[in-house]
Short mmCIF file of C-alpha atoms in Angstrom, two decimals:
data_model
loop_
_atom_site.label_atom_id
_atom_site.label_comp_id
_atom_site.label_asym_id
_atom_site.label_seq_id
_atom_site.Cartn_x
_atom_site.Cartn_y
_atom_site.Cartn_z
CA MET A 1 149.96 144.54 96.59
CA ALA A 2 147.67 141.76 97.76
CA HIS A 3 148.66 142.33 101.37
CA ALA A 4 147.87 146.04 101.09
CA HIS A 5 144.45 145.25 99.64
CA ASP A 6 143.82 142.62 102.32
CA ARG A 7 144.46 145.15 105.07
CA GLU A 8 142.13 147.66 103.43
CA ILE A 9 139.41 145.09 102.85
CA LEU A 10 139.63 143.72 106.38
CA ARG A 11 139.64 147.21 107.94
CA LEU A 12 136.21 147.84 106.43
CA ALA A 13 134.84 144.32 106.14
CA VAL A 14 135.44 143.00 109.66
CA PRO A 15 133.37 145.70 111.46
CA ALA A 16 130.80 145.49 108.63
CA PHE A 17 130.71 141.71 109.07
CA LEU A 18 130.01 142.00 112.78
CA ALA A 19 127.38 144.72 112.22
CA LEU A 20 125.66 142.76 109.47
CA VAL A 21 125.64 139.64 111.63
CA ALA A 22 123.92 141.67 114.34
CA GLU A 23 121.27 143.11 111.98
CA PRO A 24 119.51 139.84 111.06
CA LEU A 25 119.55 138.89 114.73
CA PHE A 26 116.55 141.25 115.01
CA LEU A 27 114.61 138.64 113.03
CA LEU A 28 116.43 135.64 114.49
CA ALA A 29 115.54 136.81 117.99
CA ASP A 30 111.94 137.38 116.92
CA ALA A 31 111.81 133.92 115.32
CA ALA A 32 113.25 132.19 118.39
CA ILE A 33 110.93 133.98 120.82
CA VAL A 34 107.78 133.87 118.68
CA GLY A 35 108.49 130.25 117.68
CA HIS A 36 107.84 129.17 121.25
CA LEU A 37 104.36 130.72 121.07
CA GLY A 38 103.41 128.05 118.53
CA THR A 39 103.69 127.06 114.87
CA ALA A 40 100.87 129.37 113.66
CA PRO A 41 102.43 132.57 115.13
CA LEU A 42 105.81 131.57 113.67
CA ALA A 43 104.22 131.04 110.25
CA GLY A 44 102.49 134.41 110.64
CA LEU A 45 105.84 136.02 111.41
CA GLY A 46 107.13 134.53 108.17
CA ILE A 47 104.47 136.30 106.11
CA ALA A 48 104.85 139.58 108.02
CA ALA A 49 108.63 139.43 107.64
CA ALA A 50 108.32 138.87 103.89
CA VAL A 51 106.14 141.98 103.50
CA LEU A 52 108.20 144.17 105.84
CA GLN A 53 111.54 143.10 104.37
CA THR A 54 110.20 143.86 100.91
CA ALA A 55 109.12 147.38 101.92
CA ILE A 56 112.42 148.11 103.66
CA GLY A 57 114.51 146.18 101.15
CA LEU A 58 113.26 148.35 98.29
CA CYS A 59 114.84 151.28 100.12
CA VAL A 60 118.26 149.69 100.56
CA PHE A 61 119.49 152.21 97.98
CA LEU A 62 119.49 154.69 100.86
CA ALA A 63 122.52 152.82 102.20
CA TYR A 64 124.07 151.52 98.99
CA GLY A 65 123.67 154.60 96.80
CA THR A 66 124.74 156.90 99.62
CA THR A 67 127.84 154.80 100.32
CA ALA A 68 128.93 154.95 96.68
CA GLY A 69 128.26 158.68 96.25
CA VAL A 70 129.88 159.71 99.51
CA ALA A 71 132.90 157.47 98.85
CA ARG A 72 133.48 159.06 95.43
CA HIS A 73 133.59 162.51 97.01
CA VAL A 74 135.99 161.20 99.66
CA GLY A 75 138.25 159.80 96.92
CA ALA A 76 138.20 163.19 95.20
CA GLY A 77 139.14 164.95 98.47
CA ASP A 78 135.78 166.72 98.93
CA LEU A 79 134.76 165.79 102.49
CA ARG A 80 132.23 168.59 102.90
CA GLY A 81 130.52 167.61 99.65
CA ALA A 82 130.51 163.98 100.77
CA ILE A 83 128.65 164.78 103.98
CA ALA A 84 126.26 167.17 102.22
CA GLN A 85 125.29 164.37 99.82
CA GLY A 86 124.78 162.06 102.78
CA VAL A 87 122.47 164.54 104.52
CA ASP A 88 120.34 164.69 101.37
CA GLY A 89 120.01 160.90 101.63
CA VAL A 90 118.83 161.15 105.24
CA TRP A 91 116.10 163.64 104.37
CA LEU A 92 115.02 161.38 101.50
CA ALA A 93 114.79 158.52 104.02
CA VAL A 94 112.49 160.55 106.27
CA ALA A 95 110.19 161.42 103.37
CA ILE A 96 109.97 157.87 102.01
CA GLY A 97 109.64 156.37 105.49
CA SER A 98 106.72 158.61 106.42
CA LEU A 99 104.80 157.68 103.28
CA THR A 100 105.58 153.97 103.68
CA THR A 101 104.37 153.98 107.28
CA VAL A 102 100.98 155.42 106.38
CA LEU A 103 100.46 153.10 103.41
CA GLY A 104 101.70 150.06 105.33
CA VAL A 105 99.36 150.52 108.29
CA VAL A 106 96.36 151.15 106.03
CA LEU A 107 97.11 148.20 103.73
CA THR A 108 98.18 145.65 106.36
CA GLU A 109 95.15 143.38 105.99
CA PRO A 110 95.15 143.08 102.17
CA LEU A 111 98.95 142.63 102.15
CA VAL A 112 98.75 139.72 104.58
CA HIS A 113 95.75 138.07 102.92
CA ALA A 114 97.46 138.27 99.51
CA PHE A 115 99.51 135.20 100.48
CA GLY A 116 96.35 133.09 100.79
CA ALA A 117 97.28 131.59 104.16
CA ASP A 118 94.87 130.13 106.70
CA ALA A 119 93.14 132.48 109.20
CA SER A 120 95.20 131.02 112.06
CA VAL A 121 98.30 132.37 110.29
CA THR A 122 97.01 135.67 108.87
CA ALA A 123 95.75 136.95 112.24
CA PRO A 124 99.15 137.00 114.00
CA ALA A 125 100.78 138.15 110.76
CA ALA A 126 98.53 141.23 110.60
CA THR A 127 99.07 142.00 114.29
CA TYR A 128 102.84 141.93 113.92
CA LEU A 129 102.97 143.81 110.62
CA ARG A 130 100.70 146.70 111.63
CA ILE A 131 102.91 147.53 114.61
CA ALA A 132 106.19 146.85 112.77
CA PHE A 133 105.34 149.41 110.08
CA LEU A 134 105.61 152.11 112.76
CA GLY A 135 109.36 151.54 112.73
CA THR A 136 109.76 152.33 109.03
CA VAL A 137 111.13 155.87 109.44
CA PRO A 138 113.83 154.91 111.97
CA LEU A 139 114.75 151.88 109.86
CA LEU A 140 115.23 154.01 106.74
CA VAL A 141 117.16 156.65 108.69
CA MET A 142 119.39 153.83 109.91
CA LEU A 143 120.00 152.81 106.30
CA ALA A 144 120.85 156.33 105.13
CA THR A 145 123.13 157.22 108.05
CA THR A 146 124.89 153.86 107.81
CA GLY A 147 125.51 154.59 104.12
CA VAL A 148 127.02 157.97 104.99
CA LEU A 149 129.41 156.45 107.52
CA ARG A 150 130.42 153.61 105.20
CA GLY A 151 131.14 156.11 102.45
CA LEU A 152 133.36 157.97 104.92
CA GLN A 153 135.20 154.62 105.35
CA ASP A 154 133.78 154.18 108.87
CA THR A 155 132.22 150.77 109.47
CA ARG A 156 132.98 150.65 113.19
CA THR A 157 130.29 153.10 114.32
CA PRO A 158 127.46 151.14 112.62
CA LEU A 159 128.87 148.05 114.36
CA VAL A 160 128.62 149.60 117.83
CA VAL A 161 125.07 150.80 117.18
CA ALA A 162 124.01 147.45 115.66
CA VAL A 163 125.27 145.48 118.66
CA ALA A 164 123.65 147.83 121.18
CA GLY A 165 120.38 147.92 119.23
CA ASN A 166 120.24 144.15 118.89
CA ALA A 167 120.87 143.63 122.61
CA LEU A 168 118.07 146.07 123.41
CA ASN A 169 115.79 144.28 120.93
CA VAL A 170 116.32 140.90 122.60
CA VAL A 171 115.63 142.28 126.07
CA LEU A 172 112.50 144.13 124.96
CA ASN A 173 111.19 141.11 123.06
CA LEU A 174 111.60 138.80 126.02
CA VAL A 175 109.85 141.22 128.35
CA LEU A 176 107.06 142.30 126.01
CA VAL A 177 106.26 138.87 124.52
CA HIS A 178 106.25 136.71 127.65
CA GLY A 179 106.07 139.33 130.39
CA ILE A 180 107.86 139.66 133.72
CA GLY A 181 106.09 139.87 137.07
CA GLY A 182 102.68 140.27 135.48
CA TRP A 183 103.86 143.07 133.16
CA GLY A 184 104.05 142.59 129.42
CA GLY A 185 102.91 139.28 127.99
CA LEU A 186 101.69 140.83 124.71
CA GLY A 187 102.48 137.83 122.53
CA ILE A 188 103.47 138.48 118.94
CA ALA A 189 102.45 142.14 119.29
CA GLY A 190 105.13 142.52 121.97
CA SER A 191 107.75 141.19 119.57
CA ALA A 192 106.88 143.84 116.98
CA LEU A 193 106.77 146.63 119.57
CA GLY A 194 110.14 145.64 121.03
CA SER A 195 111.76 145.73 117.60
CA VAL A 196 110.30 149.17 116.83
CA LEU A 197 111.60 150.64 120.09
CA ALA A 198 115.07 149.21 119.46
CA GLN A 199 115.06 150.63 115.92
CA VAL A 200 114.19 154.11 117.20
CA ALA A 201 117.11 154.02 119.63
CA SER A 202 119.53 152.79 116.94
CA ALA A 203 118.46 155.45 114.44
CA ALA A 204 118.95 158.19 117.04
CA GLY A 205 122.50 156.99 117.75
CA LEU A 206 123.57 156.93 114.09
CA LEU A 207 121.91 160.25 113.32
CA GLY A 208 123.78 161.92 116.16
CA VAL A 209 127.14 160.86 114.67
CA VAL A 210 126.26 162.19 111.21
CA VAL A 211 125.01 165.51 112.61
CA ARG A 212 128.28 166.02 114.51
CA ALA A 213 130.30 165.28 111.35
CA ALA A 214 128.22 167.76 109.33
CA ARG A 215 128.75 170.52 111.88
CA ARG A 216 132.48 169.77 112.03
CA GLU A 217 132.85 170.13 108.23
CA GLY A 218 130.44 173.03 107.89
CA ALA A 219 127.88 171.08 105.85
CA SER A 220 124.26 172.22 106.04
CA LEU A 221 121.69 170.07 107.82
CA ARG A 222 118.71 171.73 106.18
CA PRO A 223 116.71 169.95 103.45
CA ASP A 224 118.19 170.75 100.02
CA LEU A 225 115.41 170.04 97.53
CA PRO A 226 117.66 169.86 94.44
CA GLY A 227 120.00 167.50 96.29
CA ILE A 228 117.12 165.34 97.52
CA ARG A 229 115.65 165.20 94.01
CA ALA A 230 119.05 164.23 92.59
CA ALA A 231 119.40 161.46 95.18
CA ALA A 232 115.91 160.18 94.35
CA HIS A 233 116.62 160.26 90.62
CA ALA A 234 119.89 158.35 91.01
CA ALA A 235 118.12 155.77 93.17
CA VAL A 236 115.60 154.68 90.52
CA ALA A 237 117.87 152.06 88.96
CA LEU A 238 118.80 150.62 92.36
CA VAL A 239 115.12 150.48 93.28
CA VAL A 240 114.42 148.41 90.16
CA ARG A 241 117.39 146.16 90.95
CA THR A 242 116.17 145.66 94.52
CA LEU A 243 112.56 145.21 93.39
CA THR A 244 113.58 142.27 91.23
CA LEU A 245 115.37 140.65 94.18
CA ARG A 246 112.44 141.19 96.53
CA ALA A 247 110.02 139.95 93.86
CA ALA A 248 111.98 136.70 93.66
CA LEU A 249 111.68 136.26 97.44
CA LEU A 250 107.96 137.03 97.35
CA VAL A 251 107.42 134.58 94.50
CA THR A 252 109.19 131.96 96.58
CA THR A 253 107.01 132.61 99.64
CA TYR A 254 103.88 132.58 97.48
CA ALA A 255 104.97 129.29 95.90
CA VAL A 256 105.42 127.76 99.37
CA THR A 257 101.91 128.87 100.33
CA VAL A 258 100.08 127.50 97.29
CA ALA A 259 102.03 124.24 97.06
CA ALA A 260 100.61 122.87 100.35
CA THR A 261 97.54 120.63 100.08
CA THR A 262 96.31 120.92 103.69
CA ALA A 263 96.24 123.62 106.36
CA ARG A 264 98.71 121.62 108.48
CA ASP A 265 101.13 121.18 105.56
CA GLN A 266 100.87 124.90 104.85
CA GLN A 267 101.78 125.77 108.44
CA VAL A 268 104.75 123.40 108.45
CA ASP A 269 106.04 124.53 105.04
CA LEU A 270 105.66 128.22 105.84
CA ALA A 271 107.26 127.89 109.27
CA THR A 272 110.16 125.88 107.81
CA HIS A 273 110.58 128.32 104.95
CA GLN A 274 110.59 131.24 107.41
CA LEU A 275 113.37 129.66 109.45
CA ALA A 276 115.38 128.70 106.36
CA MET A 277 114.98 132.16 104.82
CA THR A 278 115.95 133.82 108.10
CA LEU A 279 119.13 131.73 108.26
CA TRP A 280 119.81 132.35 104.55
CA THR A 281 119.46 136.08 105.17
CA PHE A 282 121.79 135.78 108.15
CA LEU A 283 124.47 134.14 105.98
CA ALA A 284 123.80 136.60 103.14
CA PHE A 285 124.59 139.45 105.49
CA VAL A 286 127.77 137.66 106.57
CA LEU A 287 128.95 137.39 102.95
CA ASP A 288 127.69 140.90 102.25
CA ALA A 289 130.34 142.31 104.60
CA ILE A 290 132.86 142.05 101.76
CA ALA A 291 130.30 143.66 99.44
CA ILE A 292 130.00 146.59 101.85
CA ALA A 293 133.76 147.00 101.74
CA ALA A 294 133.53 146.74 97.94
CA GLN A 295 131.04 149.61 97.75
CA ALA A 296 133.19 151.93 99.84
CA ILE A 297 136.53 150.97 98.28
CA THR A 298 135.30 150.93 94.67
CA GLY A 299 133.63 154.33 95.04
CA ARG A 300 136.77 155.84 96.59
CA TYR A 301 139.15 154.37 94.00
CA LEU A 302 137.03 155.49 91.07
CA GLY A 303 136.51 158.92 92.65
CA ALA A 304 140.30 159.24 92.77
CA GLY A 305 140.57 158.06 89.13
CA ASP A 306 142.47 154.83 89.97
CA VAL A 307 141.18 152.25 87.47
CA ALA A 308 144.10 149.82 87.92
CA GLY A 309 143.62 149.86 91.69
CA THR A 310 139.91 149.21 91.24
CA ARG A 311 140.60 146.14 89.10
CA ALA A 312 143.17 144.76 91.53
CA VAL A 313 141.05 145.17 94.65
CA THR A 314 138.02 143.70 92.86
CA ARG A 315 139.94 140.53 92.04
CA ARG A 316 141.04 140.24 95.64
CA MET A 317 137.52 140.77 97.01
CA VAL A 318 136.09 138.09 94.71
CA THR A 319 138.65 135.66 96.13
CA TRP A 320 137.52 136.60 99.64
CA GLY A 321 133.91 136.03 98.54
CA VAL A 322 134.66 132.48 97.38
CA TYR A 323 136.46 131.63 100.62
CA GLY A 324 133.65 133.13 102.68
CA GLY A 325 131.04 131.11 100.80
CA VAL A 326 132.92 127.86 101.35
CA VAL A 327 133.23 128.51 105.08
CA THR A 328 129.59 129.52 105.59
CA GLY A 329 128.41 126.58 103.49
CA LEU A 330 130.38 124.07 105.55
CA LEU A 331 129.18 125.61 108.81
CA LEU A 332 125.54 125.58 107.71
CA ALA A 333 125.70 121.97 106.50
CA THR A 334 127.31 120.85 109.75
CA ALA A 335 124.80 122.69 111.95
CA SER A 336 121.68 121.85 109.90
CA PRO A 337 120.54 118.88 112.07
CA PHE A 338 120.61 120.96 115.23
CA LEU A 339 119.31 124.41 114.23
CA GLY A 340 115.60 123.57 114.16
CA ALA A 341 115.48 122.82 117.89
CA LEU A 342 116.57 126.41 118.62
CA PHE A 343 113.41 127.82 117.07
CA THR A 344 110.53 125.39 117.35
CA GLY A 345 109.26 122.29 119.14
CA ASP A 346 107.38 121.07 116.04
CA GLN A 347 109.19 117.91 114.92
CA ALA A 348 107.78 118.12 111.39
CA VAL A 349 109.35 121.57 110.95
CA ARG A 350 112.67 120.34 112.36
CA ASP A 351 112.77 117.35 110.00
CA LEU A 352 111.94 119.38 106.89
CA LEU A 353 114.44 122.11 107.75
CA VAL A 354 117.49 119.82 107.43
CA PRO A 355 117.36 119.06 103.66
CA VAL A 356 116.39 122.67 102.90
CA LEU A 357 119.45 123.96 104.78
CA LEU A 358 121.71 121.45 103.01
CA VAL A 359 120.56 122.87 99.67
CA ALA A 360 121.26 126.41 100.91
CA ALA A 361 124.73 125.34 102.10
CA LEU A 362 125.65 123.86 98.72
CA PHE A 363 125.28 127.18 96.90
CA GLN A 364 127.03 129.43 99.43
CA PRO A 365 130.25 129.80 97.36
CA VAL A 366 128.20 131.01 94.40
CA ALA A 367 126.43 133.46 96.68
CA GLY A 368 129.80 134.74 97.92
CA VAL A 369 130.85 135.79 94.41
CA VAL A 370 127.41 137.21 93.63
CA PHE A 371 127.33 139.46 96.69
CA VAL A 372 130.87 140.77 96.15
CA LEU A 373 130.36 141.67 92.49
CA ASP A 374 127.00 143.22 93.30
CA GLY A 375 128.79 145.44 95.83
CA VAL A 376 131.52 146.35 93.36
CA LEU A 377 129.05 147.46 90.68
CA ILE A 378 126.95 149.38 93.21
CA GLY A 379 130.10 151.16 94.37
CA ALA A 380 130.84 152.00 90.75
CA GLY A 381 127.37 153.51 90.31
CA ASP A 382 126.44 150.90 87.70
CA GLY A 383 122.81 150.76 88.82
CA ALA A 384 121.31 150.73 85.32
CA TYR A 385 123.04 147.46 84.45
CA LEU A 386 122.11 145.93 87.79
CA ALA A 387 118.47 146.82 87.12
CA ARG A 388 118.53 145.15 83.69
CA GLY A 389 120.35 142.12 85.08
CA GLY A 390 117.82 141.80 87.90
CA LEU A 391 114.95 141.71 85.42
CA VAL A 392 116.67 138.96 83.45
CA THR A 393 117.20 136.77 86.53
CA LEU A 394 113.61 137.27 87.67
CA VAL A 395 112.24 136.27 84.26
CA VAL A 396 114.36 133.11 84.37
CA TYR A 397 113.50 132.15 87.95
CA ALA A 398 109.82 133.04 88.54
CA PRO A 399 108.24 130.59 86.05
CA VAL A 400 110.36 127.74 87.41
CA ALA A 401 109.38 128.48 91.02
CA LEU A 402 105.70 128.60 90.12
CA LEU A 403 106.02 125.37 88.10
CA VAL A 404 107.58 123.59 91.08
CA ALA A 405 104.73 124.84 93.28
CA SER A 406 102.03 123.74 90.85
CA ALA A 407 103.58 120.28 90.69
CA ALA A 408 103.56 120.08 94.52
CA ALA A 409 107.20 118.98 94.30
CA GLY A 410 107.95 119.99 97.86
CA LEU A 411 109.78 122.70 99.75
CA THR A 412 113.23 121.19 99.25
CA LEU A 413 112.98 121.22 95.45
CA LEU A 414 111.65 124.77 95.61
CA TRP A 415 114.81 125.73 97.48
CA VAL A 416 116.88 124.03 94.79
CA ALA A 417 115.26 126.42 92.33
CA PHE A 418 115.83 129.43 94.58
CA ALA A 419 119.34 128.81 95.91
CA GLY A 420 120.49 127.14 92.69
CA LEU A 421 118.85 128.53 89.58
CA PHE A 422 118.24 132.07 90.88
CA MET A 423 121.76 132.51 92.28
CA LEU A 424 123.46 130.97 89.25
CA ALA A 425 121.54 133.33 86.96
CA ARG A 426 122.72 136.31 89.04
CA PHE A 427 126.27 134.89 88.96
CA ALA A 428 126.30 134.77 85.15
CA VAL A 429 124.92 138.30 84.80
CA LEU A 430 127.42 139.88 87.23
CA VAL A 431 130.53 138.04 86.04
CA GLN A 432 129.80 139.05 82.45
CA ARG A 433 129.70 142.73 83.44
CA ALA A 434 132.75 142.64 85.69
CA ARG A 435 134.91 141.29 82.86
CA GLY A 436 134.25 144.40 80.75
CA ASP A 437 135.26 148.05 81.18
CA ALA A 438 131.94 149.89 80.88
CA TRP A 439 131.48 150.13 84.67
CA LEU A 440 134.90 151.72 85.30
CA VAL A 441 133.74 155.35 85.26
CA THR A 442 135.99 157.73 87.21
CA GLY A 443 135.34 161.06 89.03
CA THR A 444 132.53 162.26 91.28
#
């Protein structure tokens, strides 16, 4: 039985792993290229990335909720209904993305200044963010279409698109940031523009695959207002869940900003935190590959009414999560003395990055279990519990993070609070739910 589950998990998780590794390379490439412009632009990228990732991260339900809903229909043998539900998610992505773009461009300045950083940091942050918001619609369409394909048990197509899009992003960033033959050389603005163009191309590729599938199964491509409203209503709980996660990240960034006593310390701490958070996100996506498989498999099993199979595959995926966390933790700890040189020439940033990364490495096994169980409960449609659990973890973590900042205890201790306390609180909440039966709801 375990071997059968392993094959199923690997069939979905390996392509998802490679795709999710490619996704954060958008930011890793930006960090590496922008980092060589100087410490202030890199710190500005950190603030811009925090805002942009929050805006996009709140809409991750477009992928997660769509994966679960489509997978349930697949498990019940209703392929046409699965694709129809996915199309509703795509139209919802277009609507939300359009509104977010307008609000983001208009509110760029106040969003950036809300972090209280020095003018040398806020100026490049605003430049990057204003342009990056133009890519909101393609980013959200990418989320929705990826969710459709994952629900259809196809993680290979998102992998191909992610690799191609990331390669295009790197090329465009190099050309637009530094210029070639007198053309380009736009600085941090070129980095944002290159990412937007790569996102447009990636969204077009994924959308084309979904449109072909809809036509093949006879599903309508027109906006279905009742279906879109139903998708939006079901997404509310996942939005709350995601909002609590993003709020924790924003609290952490804010704490880094206010803890510094000088402008130089603020630049170093923010730049270090940006690199550490980018690498943490990279590893989170690596571990999240099993969670992606969990969403698709759990939704399909419950759609088919197989509770025993759901329990068995969940146990196996948790084991994979622990192993994955141990491996990523060891790799991060081993590489921590050498990673800083890839992104910046500032020795102070390099020195501070090492202990921060060691803290992040220590809690990778806990993160592995957290991400898997989060994926299982999302696949089961247990968004209401995840929303409540997210609020509990935020209430536990936020005061501690702010207390560490007010005591000027340093960036490393702040990361102990984030990677340790925050993740352990999530661990307790998710394990408690997984042990019960309330989330095992069958049918479509």
